[in-house]
Short mmCIF file of C-alpha atoms and ligand atoms in Angstrom, two decimals:
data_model
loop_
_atom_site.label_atom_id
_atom_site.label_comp_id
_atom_site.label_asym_id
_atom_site.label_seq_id
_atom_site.Cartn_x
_atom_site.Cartn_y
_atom_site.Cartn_z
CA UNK D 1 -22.98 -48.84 77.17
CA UNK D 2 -19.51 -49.28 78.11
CA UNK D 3 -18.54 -50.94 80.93
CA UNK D 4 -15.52 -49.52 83.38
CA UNK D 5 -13.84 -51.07 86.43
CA UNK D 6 -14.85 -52.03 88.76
CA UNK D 7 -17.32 -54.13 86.79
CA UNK D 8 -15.39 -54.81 84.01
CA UNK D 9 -15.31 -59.07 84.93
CA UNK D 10 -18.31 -58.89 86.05
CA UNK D 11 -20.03 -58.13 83.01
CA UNK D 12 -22.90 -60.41 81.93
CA UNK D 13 -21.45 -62.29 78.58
CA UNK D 14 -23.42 -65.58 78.78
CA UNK D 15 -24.10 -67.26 76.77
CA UNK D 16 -23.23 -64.24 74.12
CA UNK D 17 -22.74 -60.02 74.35
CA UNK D 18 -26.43 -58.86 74.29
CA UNK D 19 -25.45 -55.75 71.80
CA UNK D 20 -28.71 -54.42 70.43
CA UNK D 21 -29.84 -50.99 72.18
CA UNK D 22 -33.27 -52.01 71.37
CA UNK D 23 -32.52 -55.24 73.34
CA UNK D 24 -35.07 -55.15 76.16
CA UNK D 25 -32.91 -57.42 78.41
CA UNK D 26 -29.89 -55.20 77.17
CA UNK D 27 -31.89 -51.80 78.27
CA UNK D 28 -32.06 -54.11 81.74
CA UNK D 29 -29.05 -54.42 82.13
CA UNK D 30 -28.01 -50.87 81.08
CA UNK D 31 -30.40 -49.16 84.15
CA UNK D 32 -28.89 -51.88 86.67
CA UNK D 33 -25.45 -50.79 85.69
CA UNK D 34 -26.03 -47.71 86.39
CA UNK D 35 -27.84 -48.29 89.75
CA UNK D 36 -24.98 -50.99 90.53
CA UNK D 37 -22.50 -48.17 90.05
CA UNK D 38 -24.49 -45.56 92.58
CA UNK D 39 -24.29 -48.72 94.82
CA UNK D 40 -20.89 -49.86 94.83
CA UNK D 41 -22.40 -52.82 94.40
CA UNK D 42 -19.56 -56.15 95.04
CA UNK D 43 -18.71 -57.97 91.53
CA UNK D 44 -19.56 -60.90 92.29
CA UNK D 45 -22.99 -59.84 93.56
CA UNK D 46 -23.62 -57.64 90.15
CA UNK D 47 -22.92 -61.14 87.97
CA UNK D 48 -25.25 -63.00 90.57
CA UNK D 49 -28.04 -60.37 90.00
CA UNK D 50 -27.68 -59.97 86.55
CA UNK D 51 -28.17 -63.20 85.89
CA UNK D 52 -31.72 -65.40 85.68
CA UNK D 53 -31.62 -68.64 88.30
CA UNK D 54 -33.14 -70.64 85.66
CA UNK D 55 -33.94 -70.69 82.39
CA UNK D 56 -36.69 -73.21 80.90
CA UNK D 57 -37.54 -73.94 77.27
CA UNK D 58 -40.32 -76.07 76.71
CA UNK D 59 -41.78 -78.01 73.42
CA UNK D 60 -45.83 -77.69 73.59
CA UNK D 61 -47.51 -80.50 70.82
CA UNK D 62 -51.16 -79.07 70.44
CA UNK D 63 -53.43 -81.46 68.63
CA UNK D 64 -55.00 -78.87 65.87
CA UNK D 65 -58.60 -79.03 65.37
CA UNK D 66 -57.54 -79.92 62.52
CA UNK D 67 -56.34 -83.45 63.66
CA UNK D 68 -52.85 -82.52 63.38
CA UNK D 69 -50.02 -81.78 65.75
CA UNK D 70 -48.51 -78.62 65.73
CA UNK D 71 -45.24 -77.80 67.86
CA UNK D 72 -44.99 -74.59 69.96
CA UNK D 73 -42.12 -73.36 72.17
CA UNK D 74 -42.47 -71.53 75.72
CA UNK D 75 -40.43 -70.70 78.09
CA UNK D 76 -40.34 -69.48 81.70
CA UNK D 77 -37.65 -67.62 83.18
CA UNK D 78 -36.77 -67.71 86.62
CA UNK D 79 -34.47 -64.46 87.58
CA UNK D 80 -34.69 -64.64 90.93
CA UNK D 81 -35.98 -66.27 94.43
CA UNK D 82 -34.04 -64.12 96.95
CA UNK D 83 -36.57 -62.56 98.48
CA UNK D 84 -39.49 -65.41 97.68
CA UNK D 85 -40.91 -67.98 95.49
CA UNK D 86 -40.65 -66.18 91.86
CA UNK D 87 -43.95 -64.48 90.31
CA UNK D 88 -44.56 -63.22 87.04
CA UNK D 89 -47.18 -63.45 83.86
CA UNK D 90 -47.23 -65.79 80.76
CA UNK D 91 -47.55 -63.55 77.34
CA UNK D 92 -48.62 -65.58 74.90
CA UNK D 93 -47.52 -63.68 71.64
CA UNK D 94 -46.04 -64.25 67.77
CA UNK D 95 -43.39 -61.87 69.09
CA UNK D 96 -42.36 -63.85 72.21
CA UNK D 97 -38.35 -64.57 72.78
CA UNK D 98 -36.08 -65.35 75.55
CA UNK D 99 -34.54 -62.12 75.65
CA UNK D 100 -37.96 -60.35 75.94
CA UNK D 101 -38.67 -62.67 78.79
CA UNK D 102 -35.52 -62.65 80.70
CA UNK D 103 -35.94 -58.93 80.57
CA UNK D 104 -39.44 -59.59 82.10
CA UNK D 105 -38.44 -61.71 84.75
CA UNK D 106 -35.62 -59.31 85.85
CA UNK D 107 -38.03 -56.55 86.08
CA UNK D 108 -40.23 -58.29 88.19
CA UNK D 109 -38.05 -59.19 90.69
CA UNK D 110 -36.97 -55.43 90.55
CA UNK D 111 -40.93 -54.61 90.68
CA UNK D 112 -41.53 -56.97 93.60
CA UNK D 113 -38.78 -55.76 95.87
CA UNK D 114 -40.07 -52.15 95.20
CA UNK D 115 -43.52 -52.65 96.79
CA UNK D 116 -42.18 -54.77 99.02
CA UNK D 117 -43.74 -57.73 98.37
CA UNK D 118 -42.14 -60.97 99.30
CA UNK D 119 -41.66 -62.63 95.87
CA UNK D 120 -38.63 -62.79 93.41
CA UNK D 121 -39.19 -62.33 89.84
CA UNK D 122 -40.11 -64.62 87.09
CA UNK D 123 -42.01 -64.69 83.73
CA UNK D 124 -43.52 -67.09 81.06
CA UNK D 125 -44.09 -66.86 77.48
CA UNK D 126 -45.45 -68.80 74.66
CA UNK D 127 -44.85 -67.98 70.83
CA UNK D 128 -48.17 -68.24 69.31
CA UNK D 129 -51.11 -66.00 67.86
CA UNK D 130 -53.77 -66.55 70.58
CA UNK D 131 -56.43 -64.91 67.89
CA UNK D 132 -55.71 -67.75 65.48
CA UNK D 133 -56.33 -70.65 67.86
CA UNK D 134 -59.82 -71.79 68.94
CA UNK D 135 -61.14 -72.03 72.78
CA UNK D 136 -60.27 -76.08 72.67
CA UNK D 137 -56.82 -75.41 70.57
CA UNK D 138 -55.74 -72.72 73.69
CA UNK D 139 -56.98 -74.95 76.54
CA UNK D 140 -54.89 -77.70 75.47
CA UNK D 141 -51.81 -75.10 75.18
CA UNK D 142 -52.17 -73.72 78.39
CA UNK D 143 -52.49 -77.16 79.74
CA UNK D 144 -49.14 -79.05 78.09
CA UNK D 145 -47.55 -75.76 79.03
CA UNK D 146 -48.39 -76.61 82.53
CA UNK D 147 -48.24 -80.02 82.45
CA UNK D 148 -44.52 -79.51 81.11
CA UNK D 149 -43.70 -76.48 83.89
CA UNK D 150 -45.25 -79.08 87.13
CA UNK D 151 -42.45 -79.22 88.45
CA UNK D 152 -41.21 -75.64 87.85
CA UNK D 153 -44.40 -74.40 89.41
CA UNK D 154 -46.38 -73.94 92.99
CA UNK D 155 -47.42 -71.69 95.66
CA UNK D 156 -44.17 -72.14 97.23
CA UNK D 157 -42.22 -72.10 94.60
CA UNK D 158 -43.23 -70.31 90.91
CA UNK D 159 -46.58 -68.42 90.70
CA UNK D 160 -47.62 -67.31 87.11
CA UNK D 161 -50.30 -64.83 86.61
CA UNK D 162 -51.83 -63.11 82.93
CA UNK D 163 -50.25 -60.82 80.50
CA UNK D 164 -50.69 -59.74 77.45
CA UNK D 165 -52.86 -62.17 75.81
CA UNK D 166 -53.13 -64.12 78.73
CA UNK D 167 -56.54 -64.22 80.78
CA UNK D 168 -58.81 -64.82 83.73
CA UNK D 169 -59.87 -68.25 81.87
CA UNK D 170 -56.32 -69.15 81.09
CA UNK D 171 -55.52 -68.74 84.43
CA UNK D 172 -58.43 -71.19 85.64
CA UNK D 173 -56.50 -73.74 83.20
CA UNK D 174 -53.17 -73.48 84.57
CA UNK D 175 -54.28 -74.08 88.64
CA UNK D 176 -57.08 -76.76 87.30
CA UNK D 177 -54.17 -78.94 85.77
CA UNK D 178 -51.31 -77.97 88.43
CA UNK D 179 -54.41 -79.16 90.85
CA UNK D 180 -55.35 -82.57 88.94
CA UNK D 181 -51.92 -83.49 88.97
CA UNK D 182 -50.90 -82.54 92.56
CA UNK D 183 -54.71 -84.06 93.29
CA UNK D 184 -55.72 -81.27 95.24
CA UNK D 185 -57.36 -78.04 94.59
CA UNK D 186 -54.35 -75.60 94.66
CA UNK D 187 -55.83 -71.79 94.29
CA UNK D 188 -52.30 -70.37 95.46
CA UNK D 189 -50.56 -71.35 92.17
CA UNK D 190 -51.85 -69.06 89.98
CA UNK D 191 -53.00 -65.61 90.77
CA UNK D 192 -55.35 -63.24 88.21
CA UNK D 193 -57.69 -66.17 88.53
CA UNK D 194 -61.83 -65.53 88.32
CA UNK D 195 -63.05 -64.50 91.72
CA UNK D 196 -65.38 -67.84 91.93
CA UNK D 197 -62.01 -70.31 92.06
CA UNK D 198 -59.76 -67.73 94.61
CA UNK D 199 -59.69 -64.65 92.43
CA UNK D 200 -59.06 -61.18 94.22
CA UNK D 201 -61.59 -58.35 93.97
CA UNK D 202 -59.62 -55.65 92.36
CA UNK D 203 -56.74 -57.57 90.52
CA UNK D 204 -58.55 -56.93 86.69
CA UNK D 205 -58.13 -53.13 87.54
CA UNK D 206 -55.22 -53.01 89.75
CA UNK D 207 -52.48 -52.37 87.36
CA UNK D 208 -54.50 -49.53 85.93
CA UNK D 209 -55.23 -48.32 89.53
CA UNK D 210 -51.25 -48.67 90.63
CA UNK D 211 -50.72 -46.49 87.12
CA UNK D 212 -53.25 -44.09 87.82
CA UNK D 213 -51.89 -43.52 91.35
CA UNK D 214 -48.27 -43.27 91.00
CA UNK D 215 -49.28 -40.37 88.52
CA UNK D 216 -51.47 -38.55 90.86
CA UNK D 217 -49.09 -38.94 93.15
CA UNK D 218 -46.22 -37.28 90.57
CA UNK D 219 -48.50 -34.56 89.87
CA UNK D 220 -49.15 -33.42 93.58
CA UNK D 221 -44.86 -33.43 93.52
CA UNK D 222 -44.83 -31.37 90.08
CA UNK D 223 -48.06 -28.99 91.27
CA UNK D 224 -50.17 -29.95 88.60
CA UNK D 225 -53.82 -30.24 89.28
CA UNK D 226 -55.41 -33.66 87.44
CA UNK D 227 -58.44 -30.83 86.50
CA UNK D 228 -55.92 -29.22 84.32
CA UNK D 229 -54.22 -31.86 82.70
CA UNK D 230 -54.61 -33.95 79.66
CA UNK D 231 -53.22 -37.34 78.51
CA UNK D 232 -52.79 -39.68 76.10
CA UNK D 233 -52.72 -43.69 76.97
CA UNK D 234 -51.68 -45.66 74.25
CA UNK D 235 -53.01 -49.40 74.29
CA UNK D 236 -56.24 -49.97 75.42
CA UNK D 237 -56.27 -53.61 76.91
CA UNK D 238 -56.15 -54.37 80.66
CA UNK D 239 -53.71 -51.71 81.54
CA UNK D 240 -54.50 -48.62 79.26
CA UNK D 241 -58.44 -48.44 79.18
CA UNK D 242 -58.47 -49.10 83.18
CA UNK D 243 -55.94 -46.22 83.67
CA UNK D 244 -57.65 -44.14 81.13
CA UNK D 245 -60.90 -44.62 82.89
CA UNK D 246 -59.30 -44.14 86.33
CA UNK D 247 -57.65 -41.07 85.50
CA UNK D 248 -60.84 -39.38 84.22
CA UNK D 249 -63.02 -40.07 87.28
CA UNK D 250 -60.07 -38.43 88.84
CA UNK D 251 -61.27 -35.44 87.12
CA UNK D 252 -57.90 -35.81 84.31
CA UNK D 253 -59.20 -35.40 80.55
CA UNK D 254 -58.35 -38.38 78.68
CA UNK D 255 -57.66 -36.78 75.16
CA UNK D 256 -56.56 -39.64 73.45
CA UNK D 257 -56.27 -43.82 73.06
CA UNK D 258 -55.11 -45.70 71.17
CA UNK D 259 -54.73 -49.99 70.35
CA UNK D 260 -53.23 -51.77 67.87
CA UNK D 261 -55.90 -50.66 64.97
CA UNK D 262 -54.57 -47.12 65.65
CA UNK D 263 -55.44 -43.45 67.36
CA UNK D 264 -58.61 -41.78 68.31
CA UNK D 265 -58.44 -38.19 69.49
CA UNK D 266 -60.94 -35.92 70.73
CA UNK D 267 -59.59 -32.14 72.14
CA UNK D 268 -62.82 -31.93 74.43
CA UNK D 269 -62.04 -35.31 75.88
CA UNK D 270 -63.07 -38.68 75.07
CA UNK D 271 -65.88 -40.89 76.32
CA UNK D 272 -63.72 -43.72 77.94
CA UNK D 273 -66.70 -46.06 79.43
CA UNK D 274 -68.28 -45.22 76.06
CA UNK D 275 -65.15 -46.93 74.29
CA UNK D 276 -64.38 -49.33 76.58
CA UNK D 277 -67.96 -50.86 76.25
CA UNK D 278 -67.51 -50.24 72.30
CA UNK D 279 -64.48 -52.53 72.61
CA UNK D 280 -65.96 -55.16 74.48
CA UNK D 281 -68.50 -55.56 71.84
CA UNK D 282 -65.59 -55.48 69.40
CA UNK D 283 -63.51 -58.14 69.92
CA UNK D 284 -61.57 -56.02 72.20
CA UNK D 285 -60.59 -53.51 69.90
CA UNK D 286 -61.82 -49.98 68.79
CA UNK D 287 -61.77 -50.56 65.32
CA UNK D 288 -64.59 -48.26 63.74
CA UNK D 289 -65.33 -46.13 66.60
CA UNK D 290 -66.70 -43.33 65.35
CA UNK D 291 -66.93 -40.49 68.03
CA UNK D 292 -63.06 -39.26 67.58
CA UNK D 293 -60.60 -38.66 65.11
CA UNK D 294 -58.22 -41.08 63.66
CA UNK D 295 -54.64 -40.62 64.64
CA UNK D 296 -51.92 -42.88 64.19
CA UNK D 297 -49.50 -44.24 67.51
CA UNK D 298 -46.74 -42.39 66.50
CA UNK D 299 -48.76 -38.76 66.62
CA UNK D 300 -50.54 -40.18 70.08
CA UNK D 301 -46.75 -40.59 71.50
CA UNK D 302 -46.34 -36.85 70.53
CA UNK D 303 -49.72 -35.01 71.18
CA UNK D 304 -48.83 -31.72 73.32
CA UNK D 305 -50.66 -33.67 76.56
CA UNK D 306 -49.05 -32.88 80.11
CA UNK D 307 -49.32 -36.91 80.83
CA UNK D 308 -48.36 -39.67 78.22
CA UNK D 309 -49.09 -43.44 79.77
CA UNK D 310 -47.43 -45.94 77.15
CA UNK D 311 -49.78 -48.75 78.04
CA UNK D 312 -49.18 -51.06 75.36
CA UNK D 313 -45.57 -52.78 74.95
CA UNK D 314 -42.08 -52.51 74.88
CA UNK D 315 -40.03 -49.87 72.89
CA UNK D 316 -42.74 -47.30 71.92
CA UNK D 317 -40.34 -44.54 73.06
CA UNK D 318 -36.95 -44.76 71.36
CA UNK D 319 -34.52 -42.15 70.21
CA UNK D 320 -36.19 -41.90 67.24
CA UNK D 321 -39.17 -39.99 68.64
CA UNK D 322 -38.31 -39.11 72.36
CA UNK D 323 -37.20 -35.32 71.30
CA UNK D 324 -40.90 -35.07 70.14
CA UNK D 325 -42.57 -35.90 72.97
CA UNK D 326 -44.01 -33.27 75.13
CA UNK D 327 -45.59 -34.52 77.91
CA UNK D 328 -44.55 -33.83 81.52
CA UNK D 329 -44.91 -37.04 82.82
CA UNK D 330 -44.57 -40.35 81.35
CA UNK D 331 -46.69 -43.09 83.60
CA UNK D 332 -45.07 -46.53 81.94
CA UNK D 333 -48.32 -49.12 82.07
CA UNK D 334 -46.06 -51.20 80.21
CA UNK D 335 -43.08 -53.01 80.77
CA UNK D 336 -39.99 -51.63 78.85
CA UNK D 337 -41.94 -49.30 76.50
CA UNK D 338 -39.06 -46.46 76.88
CA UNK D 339 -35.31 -47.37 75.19
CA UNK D 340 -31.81 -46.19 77.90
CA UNK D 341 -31.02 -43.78 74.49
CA UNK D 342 -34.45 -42.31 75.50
CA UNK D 343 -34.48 -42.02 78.94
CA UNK D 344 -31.57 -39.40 78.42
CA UNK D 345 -33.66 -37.25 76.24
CA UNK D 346 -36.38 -37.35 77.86
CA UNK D 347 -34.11 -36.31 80.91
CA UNK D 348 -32.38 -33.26 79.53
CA UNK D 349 -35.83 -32.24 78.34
CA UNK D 350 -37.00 -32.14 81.75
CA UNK D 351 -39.74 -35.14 81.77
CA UNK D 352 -40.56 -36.94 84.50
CA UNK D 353 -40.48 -40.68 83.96
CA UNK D 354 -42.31 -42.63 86.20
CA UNK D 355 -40.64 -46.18 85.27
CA UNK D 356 -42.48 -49.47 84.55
CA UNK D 357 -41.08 -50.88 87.60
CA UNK D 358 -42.66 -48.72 89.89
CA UNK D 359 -45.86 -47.64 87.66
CA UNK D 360 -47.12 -50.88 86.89
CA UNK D 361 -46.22 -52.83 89.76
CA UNK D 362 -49.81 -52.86 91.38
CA UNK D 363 -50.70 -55.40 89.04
CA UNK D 364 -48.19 -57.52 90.99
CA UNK D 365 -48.93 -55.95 94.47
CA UNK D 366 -52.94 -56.90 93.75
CA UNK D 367 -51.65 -60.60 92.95
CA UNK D 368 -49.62 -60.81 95.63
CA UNK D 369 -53.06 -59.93 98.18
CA UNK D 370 -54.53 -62.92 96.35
CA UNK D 371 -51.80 -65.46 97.04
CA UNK D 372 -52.37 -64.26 100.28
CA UNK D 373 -55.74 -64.35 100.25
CA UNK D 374 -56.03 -68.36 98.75
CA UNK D 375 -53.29 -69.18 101.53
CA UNK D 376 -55.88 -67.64 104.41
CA UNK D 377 -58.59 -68.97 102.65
CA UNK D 378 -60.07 -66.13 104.08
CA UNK D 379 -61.18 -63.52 101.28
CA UNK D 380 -61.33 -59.45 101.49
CA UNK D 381 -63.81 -57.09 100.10
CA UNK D 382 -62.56 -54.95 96.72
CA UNK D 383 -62.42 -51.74 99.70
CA UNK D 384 -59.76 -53.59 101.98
CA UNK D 385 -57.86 -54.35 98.43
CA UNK D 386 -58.10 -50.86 96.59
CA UNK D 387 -57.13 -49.19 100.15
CA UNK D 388 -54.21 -51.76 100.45
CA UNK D 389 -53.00 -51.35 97.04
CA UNK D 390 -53.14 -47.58 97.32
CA UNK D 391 -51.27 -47.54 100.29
CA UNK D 392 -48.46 -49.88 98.80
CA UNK D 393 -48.64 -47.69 95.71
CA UNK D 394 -47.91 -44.61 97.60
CA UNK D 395 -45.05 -45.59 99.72
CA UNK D 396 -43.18 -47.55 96.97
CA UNK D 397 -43.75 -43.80 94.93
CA UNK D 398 -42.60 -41.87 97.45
CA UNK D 399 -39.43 -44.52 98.82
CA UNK D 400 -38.80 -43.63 94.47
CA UNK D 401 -38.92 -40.15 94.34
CA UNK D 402 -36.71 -39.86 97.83
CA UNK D 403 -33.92 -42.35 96.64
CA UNK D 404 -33.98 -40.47 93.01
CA UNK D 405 -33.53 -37.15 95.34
CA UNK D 406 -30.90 -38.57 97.47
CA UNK D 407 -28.61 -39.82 94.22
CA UNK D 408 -29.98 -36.81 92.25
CA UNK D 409 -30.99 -39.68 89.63
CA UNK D 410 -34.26 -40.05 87.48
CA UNK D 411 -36.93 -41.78 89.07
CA UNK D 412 -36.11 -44.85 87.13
CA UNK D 413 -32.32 -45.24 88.37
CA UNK D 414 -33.94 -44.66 91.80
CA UNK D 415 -36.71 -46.97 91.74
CA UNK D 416 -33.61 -49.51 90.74
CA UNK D 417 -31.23 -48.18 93.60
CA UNK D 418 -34.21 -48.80 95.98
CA UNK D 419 -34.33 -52.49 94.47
CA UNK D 420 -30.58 -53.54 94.04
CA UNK D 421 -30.39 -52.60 97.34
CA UNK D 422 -33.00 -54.93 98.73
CA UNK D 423 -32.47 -58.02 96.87
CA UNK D 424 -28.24 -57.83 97.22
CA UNK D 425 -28.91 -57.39 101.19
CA UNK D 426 -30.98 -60.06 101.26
CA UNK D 427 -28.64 -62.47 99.59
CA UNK D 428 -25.99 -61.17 101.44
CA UNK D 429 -27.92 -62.23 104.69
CA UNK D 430 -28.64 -65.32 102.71
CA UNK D 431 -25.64 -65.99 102.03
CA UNK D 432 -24.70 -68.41 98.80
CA UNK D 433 -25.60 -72.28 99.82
CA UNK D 434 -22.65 -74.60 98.86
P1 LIG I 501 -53.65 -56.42 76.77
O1 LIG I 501 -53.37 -57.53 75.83
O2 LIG I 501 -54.89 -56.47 77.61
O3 LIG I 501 -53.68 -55.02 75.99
C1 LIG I 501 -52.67 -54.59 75.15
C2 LIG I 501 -53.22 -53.39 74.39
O4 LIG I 501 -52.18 -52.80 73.61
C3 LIG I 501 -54.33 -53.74 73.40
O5 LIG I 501 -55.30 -52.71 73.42
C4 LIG I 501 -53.61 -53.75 72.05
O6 LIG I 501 -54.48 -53.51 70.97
C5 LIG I 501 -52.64 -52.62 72.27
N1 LIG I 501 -51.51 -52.64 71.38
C6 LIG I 501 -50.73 -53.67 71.01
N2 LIG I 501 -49.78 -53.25 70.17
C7 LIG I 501 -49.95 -51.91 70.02
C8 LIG I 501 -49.29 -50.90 69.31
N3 LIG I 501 -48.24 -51.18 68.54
N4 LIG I 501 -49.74 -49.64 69.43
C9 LIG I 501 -50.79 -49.34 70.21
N5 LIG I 501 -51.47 -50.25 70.91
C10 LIG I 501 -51.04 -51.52 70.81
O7 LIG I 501 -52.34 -56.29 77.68
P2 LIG I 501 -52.21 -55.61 79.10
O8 LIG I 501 -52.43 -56.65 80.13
O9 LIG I 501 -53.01 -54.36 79.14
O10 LIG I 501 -50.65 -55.29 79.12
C11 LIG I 501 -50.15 -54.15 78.48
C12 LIG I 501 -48.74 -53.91 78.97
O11 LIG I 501 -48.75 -53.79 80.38
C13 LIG I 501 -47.72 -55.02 78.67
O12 LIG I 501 -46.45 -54.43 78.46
C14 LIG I 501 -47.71 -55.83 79.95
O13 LIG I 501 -46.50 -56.55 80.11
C15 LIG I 501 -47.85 -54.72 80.96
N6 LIG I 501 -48.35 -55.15 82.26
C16 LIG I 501 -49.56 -55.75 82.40
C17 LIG I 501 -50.01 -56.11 83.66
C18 LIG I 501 -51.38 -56.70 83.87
O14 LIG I 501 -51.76 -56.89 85.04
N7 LIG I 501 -52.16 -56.96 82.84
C19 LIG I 501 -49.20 -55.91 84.77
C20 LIG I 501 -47.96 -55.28 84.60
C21 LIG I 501 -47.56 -54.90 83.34
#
C-alpha cells in the first residue's frame, strides 16, 4: 500500500520495508493504516503502535532421545502492555517466523482491546514439528523455552496460553517450571491450562463458541435464519470442529470440513460429533473417513455455502481465489486467514467479513475469566463462563458493526477503529515514561 502524508515519517521501516502482500505482519499493518487514517491518528502515536515493545529470540538445546542435542529457536513477541500485562499463545510449528508472530502479537492486542479485556497483546512461537518429537523430547522444549522466557513471563507481566500445536499438557509444563523456579505454585501464568491445576470450564470450546456467536449474531443483522443456511469450516482442530459442532446444534447445516489431509462434503449435512469422535481416534485427523465425499481445501473455500469459517491458518483467502468465493459471511476462526488484496474483493462482492480480531477473540476473552479466576482462587461453573463469554461476544460484535456503520467501513476496519482508538487513548492518558 502506499503511504501519504500525514504518515509518510511515520511509516514502520525497522529494521527493513516489510514488502510482501502475503506478509501477515505487512497485511497488519495495511488494516491499521487504514484505521489510523479514519482516526487521524498523531504520528508519533501510529510509529508507537505499530511497533512490538519487545522482541525475544531464544536458542532451545533439547537433549534428543537420541542422546544428542539438537538446537531450536523461539521467540516471543511482546507488541504491547498499554492496556495490561501482554497475553497471547505459543504455536509451535515448522512454519513459525518472526514476522508471523509479530503479526500475532499485534492482533492480539487489537483482539484484547476489542472485548475489552484488560491485557495488551503478545505471542510465542517455536520452529519445530511437534508430530516428530516424543512426549519426553516436547516436555523438555516447553520447559528450556520457559526456563529461557522466566523473566519475560508472569501473571503480572506476560501470560502465554495454546495455539496451534500447543496444548492443555503443554500448558501444565510452562506454569509447573515458571512455578519451580519462582518456588511457588503460580496458576495465573499460563491460561488454557487442565481444569485440575486452575483451568477454566469452557476455555477448550470458547474460541469455537466466540466464532459461532459473532456469526449468529451477523446473521440476525443480514436476516438469515441459521435453519436455512449452510457452511463450510475449514480446519478441524480446536477452533473449526468446535464451531462446526456449535453451529449445527444451532440448527446451521454444516456441509463441509476440512483439515490438513483434505475435504469431506456431504449436501444433506455432515455428522460433526460423528467426525469429531472419528478424529480423536485418529490422531486428530479425518484421514479415511468414509461417510462424505473427498474435496480438496481449495473447492471447500468455494462451495456455494451462505457461511465460510476459515478455521485453519493464515492466508487461505488471497486474491487468487477471493472472486470465487460465494459465501455471505466469512466467520475468521483463524488469525490472518484473509490477504488486504482480498478483503477488497470480497467487499465489492458484497460479503460480510467478520474479521479474526473480533471472531476469534473468545478464545482470549475465556482466558482472560481464568486469569481471573486463578487470581480469586475462587472458580465458576462452565454456565457463569458460557453466559459471560456470550455477553462479551455480543457487545464487542455489535460496538463492530456500529463503528463499521459510523465510518461506512467493513467490519474489519471497524473492529480496528474500535481498537486504535482504545489503546492510543490509553497511552495518551499514560503518557510516555522518560
Ligand atoms: P489446531 O492445531 O487445533 O487445528 C488446526 C486445524 O487446521 C487442524 O485440523 C489441521 O489439520 C488444520 N489445517 C492445517 N493446515 C490446513 C490446511 N492447509 N487446510 C486445511 N486445514 C488445515 O489449531 P486451532 O487451535 O484450532 O487454531 C486454528 C487457528 O485458530 C489458528 O490460526 C489459531 O491461531 C487460531 N486461534 C486459535 C485459538 C485457540 O483458542 N485455539 C484462539 C484464537 C485463534
Amino acid at each position: 500500500m502506499q503511504f501519504t502524508d500525514p504518515y509518510k515519517k511515520a511509516v514502520y521501516s525497522e529494521p527493513a520495508p516489510i514488502l510482501d502482500p502475503d506478509n501477515p505482519f505487512q497485511a497488519m499493518v495495511e488494516r491499521f493504516d487504514v484505521a489510523a487514517k479514519i482516526l487521524e491518528l498523531d504520528p508519533g502515536f501510529y510509529e508507537y503502535l505499530v511497533t512490538p515493545a519487545r522482541v525475544h529470540i531464544t536458542a532451545i538445546p533439547v537433549m534428543m532421545d537420541s542422546g544428542q542435542i539438537r538446537m531450536f529457536e523461539g521467540y516471543r513477541v511482546i507488541h504491547s502492555d498499554i492496556l495490561g500485562p501482554s497475553k497471547g499463545g505459543i504455536r509451535f510449528s515448522p512454519d513459525v517466523n518472526l514476522d508471523e508472530v509479530k503479526a500475532l502479537a499485534a492482533w492480539m492486542t487489537w483482539k484484547c482491546a476489542i472485548v475489552s479485556v484488560p491485557f495488551g497483546g503478545a505471542k510465542g512461537g517455536v520452529i519445530c514439528n511437534p508430530r516428530e518429537l516424543s512426549r519426553g523430547e516436547l516436555e523438555r522444549l516447553t520447559r528450556r523455552y520457559t526456563a529461557n522466557l522466566m523473566d519475560v513471563f508472569g501473571p503480572d507481566k506476560d501470560i502465554p496460553a495454546p495455539d496451534m500445536n500447543t496444548n492443555e499438557q503443554i500448558m501444565a509444563w510452562i506454569m509447573d517450571t515458571y512455578s519451580m523456579t519462582v518456588k511457588r505454585t503460580e496458576p495465573a501464568v499460563v491460561t488454557g491450562k487442565p481444569i485440575v491445576l486452575g483451568g477454566s470450564e469452557g476455555r477448550r470450546e470458547a474460541t469455537g463458541r466466540g466464532v459461532m456467536t459473532v456469526t449468529l449474531a451477523a446473521m440476525e443483522r443480514l436476516n438469515m435464519r441459521p435453519s436455512e443456511c449452510s457452511t463450510a469450516v475449514q480446519g478441524f482442530g480446536n477452533v473449526g470442529s468446535v464451531a462446526a459442532n456449535l453451529l449445527t446444534q444451532q440448527g446451521c447445516k454444516v456441509v463441509a470440513v476440512s483439515d490438513i489431509s483434505g475435504g469431506y462434503y456431504n449436501s444433506a449435512g455432515l455428522d460433526i460429533q460423528a467426525m469429531i469422535d472419528y478424529s480423536r481416534e485418529h490422531e486428530d485427523s479425518l484421514e479415511g473417513y468414509s461417510e462424505a465425499e473427498s474435496i480438496s481445501n481449495d473447492e471447500l473455500l468455494t462451495l456455494d455455502v451462505d457461511v465460510l469459517a476459515p478455521c485453519a491458518k493464515e492466508d487461505q483467502i488471497t486474491k487468487r481465489n477471493a472472486g470465487d468465493i460465494k459465501a455471505k459471511i466469512i466467520s475468521e476462526g483463524a488469525n490472518g486467514p484473509t490477504s488486504p488484496r482480498a478483503d477488497a474483493i470480497l467487499r465489492d462482492n458484497g460479503c460480510t467479513v467478520i474479521p479474526d480480531i473480533l471472531a476469534n477473540a473468545g478464545g482470549v476473552t475465556v482466558s482472560y475469566f481464568e486469569w481471573v479466576q486463578d487470581r480469586q482462587g475462587y472458580f465458576w461453573t462452565l454456565e457463569r463462563v458460557n453466559r459471560r463469554l456470550d455477553r462479551m461476544m455480543h457487545k464487542a460484535f455489535d460496538d463492530v458493526f456500529d463503528k463499521a456503520e459510523e465510518h461506512d467501513v467493513t467490519l474489519r476496519i471497524g473492529a480496528y477503529v474500535l481498537a486504535i482508538k482504545k489503546v492510543a487513548d490509553a497511552l495518551e492518558l499514560r503518557g510516555i515514561y522518560a
